[in-house]
CSV table of C-alpha atoms in Angstrom, one decimal:
chain,number,residue,atom,x,y,z
A,1,MET,CA,-0.2,155.2,-35.9
A,2,THR,CA,-3.4,156.6,-34.5
A,3,SER,CA,-6.1,154.1,-33.8
A,4,LYS,CA,-9.5,154.7,-35.4
A,5,GLU,CA,-12.2,156.1,-33.3
A,6,PRO,CA,-15.6,154.6,-33.9
A,7,GLU,CA,-16.9,158.0,-35.0
A,8,GLU,CA,-14.5,158.0,-38.0
A,9,ILE,CA,-15.7,154.6,-39.2
A,10,GLU,CA,-18.2,154.7,-42.0
A,11,TYR,CA,-20.9,152.1,-41.7
A,12,LYS,CA,-20.7,149.5,-44.5
A,13,PRO,CA,-23.6,147.1,-45.2
A,14,PHE,CA,-22.0,143.6,-45.0
A,15,THR,CA,-23.7,140.6,-43.6
A,16,THR,CA,-22.5,139.3,-40.2
A,17,GLY,CA,-21.2,136.2,-41.9
A,18,GLU,CA,-19.1,138.2,-44.3
A,19,LEU,CA,-17.7,140.3,-41.5
A,20,LEU,CA,-17.0,137.2,-39.4
A,21,SER,CA,-15.2,135.6,-42.3
A,22,ARG,CA,-13.1,138.6,-42.8
A,23,MET,CA,-12.3,138.8,-39.1
A,24,LYS,CA,-11.3,135.1,-39.1
A,25,ASP,CA,-9.2,135.5,-42.3
A,26,ALA,CA,-7.4,138.5,-40.9
A,27,ALA,CA,-6.8,136.8,-37.5
A,28,MET,CA,-5.4,133.7,-39.3
A,29,LEU,CA,-3.2,135.9,-41.5
A,30,MET,CA,-2.0,137.7,-38.3
A,31,VAL,CA,-0.9,134.4,-36.7
A,32,ASP,CA,1.0,133.4,-39.9
A,33,LEU,CA,2.7,136.7,-40.2
A,34,SER,CA,3.5,136.9,-36.5
A,35,TYR,CA,5.4,133.6,-36.8
A,36,ALA,CA,7.1,134.9,-40.0
A,37,ALA,CA,8.1,138.1,-38.3
A,38,LEU,CA,9.5,136.1,-35.4
A,39,MET,CA,11.6,133.9,-37.7
A,40,LEU,CA,12.9,136.7,-39.8
A,41,LYS,CA,13.2,139.2,-36.9
A,42,ASP,CA,11.4,141.5,-39.2
A,43,LYS,CA,10.0,144.6,-37.4
A,44,GLU,CA,8.3,146.0,-40.6
A,45,LEU,CA,6.3,142.8,-40.9
A,46,ALA,CA,5.6,142.9,-37.1
A,47,ASN,CA,4.2,146.4,-37.6
A,48,GLU,CA,1.9,145.2,-40.4
A,49,VAL,CA,0.6,142.6,-38.0
A,50,LEU,CA,-0.4,145.4,-35.6
A,51,GLU,CA,-2.1,147.3,-38.5
A,52,LEU,CA,-4.1,144.1,-39.3
A,53,GLY,CA,-5.1,144.1,-35.7
A,54,LYS,CA,-6.7,147.6,-36.2
A,55,GLU,CA,-8.5,146.3,-39.3
A,56,ILE,CA,-10.0,143.5,-37.1
A,57,ASP,CA,-11.1,146.2,-34.5
A,58,THR,CA,-12.9,148.0,-37.3
A,59,LEU,CA,-14.5,144.8,-38.6
A,60,ASN,CA,-15.6,144.0,-35.1
A,61,TYR,CA,-17.1,147.4,-34.7
A,62,HIS,CA,-19.1,146.9,-38.0
A,63,LEU,CA,-20.2,143.5,-36.8
A,64,GLN,CA,-21.5,144.8,-33.5
A,65,THR,CA,-23.4,147.5,-35.3
A,66,THR,CA,-24.9,145.1,-37.8
A,67,VAL,CA,-25.9,142.6,-35.1
A,68,MET,CA,-27.5,145.3,-33.0
A,69,LEU,CA,-29.4,146.7,-35.9
A,70,ALA,CA,-30.7,143.2,-36.7
A,71,THR,CA,-31.8,142.5,-33.1
A,72,ARG,CA,-35.6,143.0,-32.8
A,73,ASP,CA,-36.7,140.9,-29.9
A,74,ALA,CA,-35.5,138.8,-27.0
A,75,GLU,CA,-35.1,135.7,-29.1
A,76,ASP,CA,-32.9,137.6,-31.6
A,77,ALA,CA,-30.9,138.9,-28.7
A,78,LYS,CA,-29.9,135.4,-27.6
A,79,ALA,CA,-28.6,134.6,-31.1
A,80,SER,CA,-26.9,138.0,-31.2
A,81,GLN,CA,-25.0,137.2,-28.1
A,82,SER,CA,-23.7,134.0,-29.6
A,83,ILE,CA,-22.4,135.7,-32.7
A,84,LEU,CA,-20.8,138.5,-30.6
A,85,LYS,CA,-19.1,135.8,-28.5
A,86,ILE,CA,-17.6,134.2,-31.6
A,87,ALA,CA,-16.4,137.6,-32.8
A,88,ALA,CA,-14.8,138.2,-29.4
A,89,LEU,CA,-13.0,134.8,-29.5
A,90,THR,CA,-11.7,135.6,-33.0
A,91,ASN,CA,-10.6,139.0,-31.8
A,92,ARG,CA,-8.6,137.3,-29.0
A,93,ILE,CA,-6.8,135.1,-31.5
A,94,SER,CA,-5.5,138.3,-33.1
A,95,ASP,CA,-4.5,139.5,-29.6
A,96,TYR,CA,-2.2,136.5,-29.3
A,97,ALA,CA,-0.6,137.3,-32.7
A,98,GLU,CA,0.0,140.8,-31.4
A,99,ASN,CA,1.7,139.4,-28.3
A,100,ILE,CA,4.0,137.4,-30.5
A,101,VAL,CA,5.0,140.4,-32.6
A,102,ASP,CA,5.5,142.4,-29.4
A,103,MET,CA,8.4,140.1,-28.7
A,104,VAL,CA,9.9,141.0,-32.1
A,105,LEU,CA,9.4,144.7,-31.6
A,106,ARG,CA,10.9,144.6,-28.1
A,107,ASP,CA,13.9,142.6,-29.5
A,108,GLU,CA,13.1,139.8,-27.1
A,109,GLU,CA,15.8,137.2,-27.9
A,110,VAL,CA,14.6,133.8,-29.3
A,111,HIS,CA,17.7,131.8,-29.9
A,112,SER,CA,17.8,130.7,-33.5
A,113,THR,CA,18.6,127.1,-32.5
A,114,PHE,CA,15.1,127.0,-30.9
A,115,LEU,CA,13.6,128.0,-34.2
A,116,GLU,CA,15.4,125.4,-36.3
A,117,GLY,CA,12.8,123.3,-38.2
A,118,LEU,CA,10.1,125.9,-38.0
A,119,LYS,CA,8.4,125.2,-41.3
A,120,ILE,CA,7.8,128.8,-42.3
A,121,MET,CA,11.5,128.9,-43.2
A,122,ASP,CA,10.8,126.9,-46.5
A,123,GLU,CA,8.4,129.6,-47.7
A,124,PRO,CA,9.6,133.1,-46.9
A,125,ILE,CA,7.1,135.9,-46.5
A,126,ALA,CA,7.9,139.2,-48.1
A,127,LEU,CA,6.5,142.7,-48.1
A,128,LEU,CA,6.8,144.4,-51.5
A,129,GLN,CA,5.7,147.9,-52.5
A,130,VAL,CA,4.3,148.4,-56.0
A,131,THR,CA,6.1,151.3,-57.7
A,132,GLU,CA,4.9,153.6,-60.5
A,133,ASN,CA,7.1,151.9,-63.0
A,134,SER,CA,6.0,148.4,-62.1
A,135,THR,CA,5.1,146.1,-64.9
A,136,ILE,CA,2.1,144.7,-63.0
A,137,LEU,CA,0.2,148.0,-62.8
A,138,ARG,CA,-3.6,147.7,-63.4
A,139,LYS,CA,-3.2,144.1,-64.3
A,140,SER,CA,-5.4,141.5,-62.6
A,141,LEU,CA,-4.1,138.5,-60.7
A,142,LYS,CA,-5.9,136.3,-63.3
A,143,GLU,CA,-3.9,137.9,-66.1
A,144,LEU,CA,-0.6,137.8,-64.2
A,145,LYS,CA,-1.0,134.2,-63.0
A,146,ILE,CA,1.5,134.9,-60.3
A,147,ARG,CA,0.7,131.7,-58.4
A,148,THR,CA,1.1,129.4,-61.4
A,149,LYS,CA,3.9,131.3,-63.3
A,150,ILE,CA,6.2,132.1,-60.5
A,151,GLY,CA,4.9,130.1,-57.6
A,152,VAL,CA,4.2,132.9,-55.2
A,153,SER,CA,0.9,133.5,-53.3
A,154,ILE,CA,-0.4,137.0,-52.6
A,155,LEU,CA,-1.8,136.7,-49.1
A,156,ALA,CA,-2.9,140.3,-48.8
A,157,ILE,CA,-2.8,143.7,-50.4
A,158,LYS,CA,-2.6,146.8,-48.2
A,159,ARG,CA,-3.9,149.8,-50.2
A,160,GLY,CA,-3.7,152.9,-48.0
A,161,LEU,CA,-5.8,152.2,-45.0
A,162,GLU,CA,-7.7,149.3,-46.7
A,163,TRP,CA,-6.7,145.6,-46.4
A,164,ILE,CA,-7.6,143.2,-49.2
A,165,LEU,CA,-7.3,139.7,-47.7
A,166,ASN,CA,-7.0,136.6,-49.9
A,167,PRO,CA,-7.4,138.9,-53.0
A,168,ASP,CA,-9.6,137.3,-55.7
A,169,LYS,CA,-8.6,136.8,-59.3
A,170,ASN,CA,-10.0,140.0,-60.5
A,171,GLU,CA,-8.0,142.2,-58.1
A,172,SER,CA,-5.4,144.4,-59.8
A,173,PHE,CA,-2.5,146.4,-58.6
A,174,TYR,CA,-1.9,150.1,-58.1
A,175,PRO,CA,1.1,152.2,-57.2
A,176,GLY,CA,1.7,152.3,-53.5
A,177,ASP,CA,0.1,148.9,-52.9
A,178,ILE,CA,1.9,146.8,-50.3
A,179,LEU,CA,1.8,143.1,-51.2
A,180,ILE,CA,2.2,140.4,-48.6
A,181,ALA,CA,3.6,137.5,-50.6
A,182,ARG,CA,4.6,134.0,-49.7
A,183,GLY,CA,6.7,131.7,-51.8
A,184,GLY,CA,10.2,130.3,-52.6
A,185,SER,CA,13.0,132.8,-52.5
A,186,THR,CA,13.5,132.6,-56.3
A,187,GLY,CA,9.8,133.3,-56.9
A,188,ILE,CA,9.9,136.2,-54.4
A,189,GLU,CA,12.9,137.7,-56.3
A,190,LYS,CA,11.0,137.4,-59.6
A,191,LEU,CA,8.0,139.1,-58.1
A,192,ARG,CA,10.2,141.9,-56.6
A,193,GLU,CA,11.5,142.6,-60.2
A,194,LEU,CA,7.9,142.9,-61.5
A,195,VAL,CA,6.6,145.0,-58.6
A,196,ASN,CA,9.6,147.3,-58.2
A,197,PRO,CA,11.8,147.1,-61.3
A,198,LYS,CA,15.3,148.5,-61.1
A,199,THR,CA,15.5,151.5,-63.5
B,1,MET,CA,-12.3,110.4,-23.9
B,2,THR,CA,-9.6,110.1,-21.3
B,3,SER,CA,-6.9,112.8,-21.5
B,4,LYS,CA,-3.3,111.7,-21.7
B,5,GLU,CA,-1.3,111.9,-18.5
B,6,PRO,CA,2.3,113.0,-19.1
B,7,GLU,CA,3.5,109.7,-17.8
B,8,GLU,CA,2.0,107.9,-20.8
B,9,ILE,CA,3.7,110.1,-23.3
B,10,GLU,CA,6.7,108.7,-25.0
B,11,TYR,CA,9.5,111.3,-25.5
B,12,LYS,CA,10.1,111.9,-29.2
B,13,PRO,CA,13.2,113.7,-30.4
B,14,PHE,CA,11.9,116.6,-32.5
B,15,THR,CA,13.4,120.0,-32.7
B,16,THR,CA,11.6,122.8,-30.8
B,17,GLY,CA,11.0,124.5,-34.2
B,18,GLU,CA,9.3,121.3,-35.6
B,19,LEU,CA,7.2,121.0,-32.5
B,20,LEU,CA,6.2,124.6,-32.6
B,21,SER,CA,5.3,124.3,-36.3
B,22,ARG,CA,3.1,121.3,-35.6
B,23,MET,CA,1.4,123.1,-32.7
B,24,LYS,CA,0.8,126.1,-34.9
B,25,ASP,CA,-0.6,123.9,-37.7
B,26,ALA,CA,-2.8,122.1,-35.3
B,27,ALA,CA,-4.1,125.3,-33.7
B,28,MET,CA,-4.9,126.9,-37.1
B,29,LEU,CA,-6.6,123.7,-38.2
B,30,MET,CA,-8.7,123.8,-35.0
B,31,VAL,CA,-9.8,127.3,-35.7
B,32,ASP,CA,-10.8,126.4,-39.3
B,33,LEU,CA,-12.6,123.2,-38.1
B,34,SER,CA,-14.3,125.0,-35.3
B,35,TYR,CA,-15.9,127.5,-37.7
B,36,ALA,CA,-16.9,124.6,-40.0
B,37,ALA,CA,-18.5,122.8,-37.0
B,38,LEU,CA,-20.4,125.9,-36.1
B,39,MET,CA,-21.6,126.4,-39.7
B,40,LEU,CA,-22.6,122.8,-40.1
B,41,LYS,CA,-23.8,122.3,-36.5
B,42,ASP,CA,-21.6,119.2,-36.7
B,43,LYS,CA,-20.9,117.6,-33.3
B,44,GLU,CA,-18.7,114.9,-34.7
B,45,LEU,CA,-16.4,117.6,-36.2
B,46,ALA,CA,-16.7,119.5,-32.9
B,47,ASN,CA,-15.4,116.5,-31.0
B,48,GLU,CA,-12.4,116.1,-33.5
B,49,VAL,CA,-11.5,119.7,-32.6
B,50,LEU,CA,-11.3,118.7,-29.0
B,51,GLU,CA,-9.2,115.7,-29.9
B,52,LEU,CA,-6.8,118.0,-31.8
B,53,GLY,CA,-6.6,120.1,-28.6
B,54,LYS,CA,-5.3,117.0,-26.8
B,55,GLU,CA,-2.7,116.6,-29.6
B,56,ILE,CA,-1.6,120.2,-28.9
B,57,ASP,CA,-1.3,119.4,-25.2
B,58,THR,CA,1.0,116.5,-26.1
B,59,LEU,CA,3.1,118.6,-28.5
B,60,ASN,CA,3.4,121.2,-25.8
B,61,TYR,CA,4.6,118.7,-23.3
B,62,HIS,CA,7.3,117.5,-25.7
B,63,LEU,CA,8.3,121.1,-26.5
B,64,GLN,CA,8.7,121.9,-22.8
B,65,THR,CA,10.8,118.7,-22.3
B,66,THR,CA,13.0,119.5,-25.3
B,67,VAL,CA,13.5,123.1,-24.2
B,68,MET,CA,14.3,122.1,-20.6
B,69,LEU,CA,16.8,119.5,-21.8
B,70,ALA,CA,18.5,122.1,-24.1
B,71,THR,CA,18.8,124.7,-21.3
B,72,ARG,CA,22.3,124.7,-19.9
B,73,ASP,CA,22.9,128.1,-18.4
B,74,ALA,CA,21.2,131.4,-17.5
B,75,GLU,CA,21.5,132.8,-21.0
B,76,ASP,CA,19.8,129.7,-22.5
B,77,ALA,CA,17.1,130.0,-19.9
B,78,LYS,CA,16.2,133.5,-21.2
B,79,ALA,CA,15.7,132.2,-24.7
B,80,SER,CA,13.9,129.1,-23.4
B,81,GLN,CA,11.3,131.3,-21.7
B,82,SER,CA,10.6,133.1,-25.0
B,83,ILE,CA,10.0,129.9,-26.8
B,84,LEU,CA,7.7,128.6,-24.0
B,85,LYS,CA,5.8,131.9,-24.2
B,86,ILE,CA,5.2,131.4,-27.9
B,87,ALA,CA,4.1,127.9,-27.3
B,88,ALA,CA,1.7,129.1,-24.5
B,89,LEU,CA,0.2,131.7,-26.9
B,90,THR,CA,-0.3,129.1,-29.6
B,91,ASN,CA,-1.9,126.9,-27.0
B,92,ARG,CA,-4.4,129.7,-26.2
B,93,ILE,CA,-5.4,130.0,-29.8
B,94,SER,CA,-6.5,126.4,-29.6
B,95,ASP,CA,-8.4,127.2,-26.4
B,96,TYR,CA,-10.5,129.7,-28.3
B,97,ALA,CA,-11.2,127.1,-31.0
B,98,GLU,CA,-12.4,124.8,-28.2
B,99,ASN,CA,-14.6,127.6,-26.8
B,100,ILE,CA,-16.2,127.9,-30.3
B,101,VAL,CA,-16.9,124.2,-30.5
B,102,ASP,CA,-18.3,124.1,-27.0
B,103,MET,CA,-21.1,126.3,-28.3
B,104,VAL,CA,-21.8,123.6,-30.9
B,105,LEU,CA,-21.7,120.8,-28.4
B,106,ARG,CA,-24.0,122.7,-26.0
B,107,ASP,CA,-26.5,123.4,-28.8
B,108,GLU,CA,-26.1,127.1,-28.3
B,109,GLU,CA,-28.2,128.6,-31.0
B,110,VAL,CA,-26.6,130.7,-33.6
B,111,HIS,CA,-29.3,131.9,-36.0
B,112,SER,CA,-28.5,130.9,-39.5
B,113,THR,CA,-29.2,134.4,-40.9
B,114,PHE,CA,-26.2,135.6,-38.8
B,115,LEU,CA,-24.0,133.0,-40.5
B,116,GLU,CA,-25.0,133.9,-44.1
B,117,GLY,CA,-22.0,134.9,-46.1
B,118,LEU,CA,-19.6,132.9,-43.9
B,119,LYS,CA,-17.1,131.8,-46.5
B,120,ILE,CA,-16.5,128.3,-45.3
B,121,MET,CA,-19.9,127.5,-46.9
B,122,ASP,CA,-18.3,127.4,-50.4
B,123,GLU,CA,-16.0,124.7,-49.4
B,124,PRO,CA,-17.5,122.1,-47.1
B,125,ILE,CA,-15.4,120.2,-44.6
B,126,ALA,CA,-16.1,116.4,-44.3
B,127,LEU,CA,-14.9,113.6,-42.1
B,128,LEU,CA,-14.5,110.4,-44.0
B,129,GLN,CA,-13.4,107.0,-42.6
B,130,VAL,CA,-11.3,104.7,-44.8
B,131,THR,CA,-12.8,101.2,-45.0
B,132,GLU,CA,-11.1,97.9,-45.7
B,133,ASN,CA,-12.6,97.8,-49.2
B,134,SER,CA,-11.4,101.3,-50.1
B,135,THR,CA,-9.7,101.7,-53.4
B,136,ILE,CA,-7.2,104.2,-52.0
B,137,LEU,CA,-5.6,101.7,-49.5
B,138,ARG,CA,-1.8,101.9,-49.3
B,139,LYS,CA,-1.7,104.4,-52.1
B,140,SER,CA,0.2,107.7,-51.6
B,141,LEU,CA,-1.3,111.1,-52.0
B,142,LYS,CA,1.2,111.6,-54.9
B,143,GLU,CA,-0.2,108.6,-56.7
B,144,LEU,CA,-3.8,109.5,-56.0
B,145,LYS,CA,-3.5,113.2,-57.0
B,146,ILE,CA,-6.6,113.9,-55.0
B,147,ARG,CA,-6.1,117.7,-55.0
B,148,THR,CA,-5.6,117.9,-58.8
B,149,LYS,CA,-7.9,115.1,-59.9
B,150,ILE,CA,-11.0,115.7,-57.7
B,151,GLY,CA,-10.2,119.2,-56.2
B,152,VAL,CA,-10.3,118.1,-52.6
B,153,SER,CA,-7.6,119.0,-50.0
B,154,ILE,CA,-6.8,116.5,-47.2
B,155,LEU,CA,-6.2,118.8,-44.2
B,156,ALA,CA,-5.4,116.0,-41.8
B,157,ILE,CA,-5.4,112.3,-41.2
B,158,LYS,CA,-6.3,110.8,-37.8
B,159,ARG,CA,-4.8,107.4,-37.5
B,160,GLY,CA,-5.6,105.9,-34.1
B,161,LEU,CA,-4.3,108.4,-31.5
B,162,GLU,CA,-1.9,109.9,-34.1
B,163,TRP,CA,-2.7,113.1,-36.0
B,164,ILE,CA,-1.0,113.7,-39.4
B,165,LEU,CA,-1.4,117.4,-40.2
B,166,ASN,CA,-1.0,118.8,-43.7
B,167,PRO,CA,0.0,115.2,-44.9
B,168,ASP,CA,2.9,115.2,-47.3
B,169,LYS,CA,2.8,113.7,-50.8
B,170,ASN,CA,4.3,110.3,-49.7
B,171,GLU,CA,1.6,109.8,-47.0
B,172,SER,CA,-0.6,106.8,-47.8
B,173,PHE,CA,-3.9,105.5,-46.4
B,174,TYR,CA,-4.8,102.6,-44.1
B,175,PRO,CA,-8.1,101.1,-43.0
B,176,GLY,CA,-9.6,103.1,-40.1
B,177,ASP,CA,-7.9,106.4,-41.1
B,178,ILE,CA,-10.2,109.3,-40.6
B,179,LEU,CA,-9.6,112.0,-43.3
B,180,ILE,CA,-10.5,115.6,-42.7
B,181,ALA,CA,-11.1,116.9,-46.2
B,182,ARG,CA,-12.1,120.2,-47.7
B,183,GLY,CA,-13.5,120.8,-51.1
B,184,GLY,CA,-16.5,121.3,-53.3
B,185,SER,CA,-19.4,119.0,-52.6
B,186,THR,CA,-19.0,117.1,-55.9
B,187,GLY,CA,-15.3,116.4,-55.0
B,188,ILE,CA,-16.2,115.3,-51.5
B,189,GLU,CA,-18.8,112.9,-52.9
B,190,LYS,CA,-16.1,111.4,-55.3
B,191,LEU,CA,-13.7,111.1,-52.4
B,192,ARG,CA,-16.3,109.4,-50.3
B,193,GLU,CA,-16.8,106.8,-53.0
B,194,LEU,CA,-13.0,106.1,-53.1
B,195,VAL,CA,-12.7,106.0,-49.3
B,196,ASN,CA,-15.8,104.1,-48.4
B,197,PRO,CA,-17.2,102.4,-51.6
B,198,LYS,CA,-20.7,101.0,-51.4
B,199,THR,CA,-20.5,97.3,-51.8
């Protein structure tokens, strides 16, 4: 788990709005996953939350670059500072999610009676890795109709170092992909069979 | 806009998990709405975000009371501190949403080119007040099928001082209710006609 140095980050031409949207989506997903990790005492999920935190750092780096490149005069600079402020606030939301998962990783005890009624219980979150013999390989979300057919939402796909948040309908699956899925336990079991079939 | 003093708050018997879920839902809604308020430069929406912040303060107060009443010995106290820590972190997420709307309320300029591509644009958020001649009065969300029929999600209902977050299917509507709705602009217009028909 080495953190990316800015030098290693390739500059990608996104708009600041796109980068900010992705930062916000990632931060919101981190908060959701941090609560789920807490409920399930799931260290693997907790570690994915930290990985998403690194993704936000990368997005923030791109955002700062894009904003600086777009700043031509003193008037621009004023607007630039506002956008950087929003990015910083979004970044801090992700810091709080990281604080929550730190509790999980340090085995800080949260008595289960205190967590009774926590709504995330109804819809478990699962991490599933796509294997080479999976039946969903190279099929798109649109074809698979995972949400309508088995009632599971794919919140994110982690492909190597890349995160695909709120994947769109044309996204398809490759061996090694880690899916972050939310749904009823029956649905999650069905998805597990598709993603990682027992031979 | 007077903030509630703890003395005025009636103690309600919720579980800590339920209170924490509601705090988290409210905080996440605040973040979403704060971005929408920023995009739309909408001060009314910005003020609702601040109102939701007060709701979180109230929930936090109930949570602290519930946790303290449940703490009997030193071992309990350790678990209690963890849950209060999570509540405090969730509370701070809402503080950041408040910081974002402060920018809107203070007319801090964010140049629109910087916001291009911000995804919230595709799905506008609207505040709609239910009038006495509304055709949806006393009908439940289940009967109305707002999501499936007109493609709009009701994120929250504000009824007097009460907030109903992620309203369930049996929730129905009363005159004066303020709906926070998200959906395509055609859907929002259709909902506006139902909620507040032109006479």
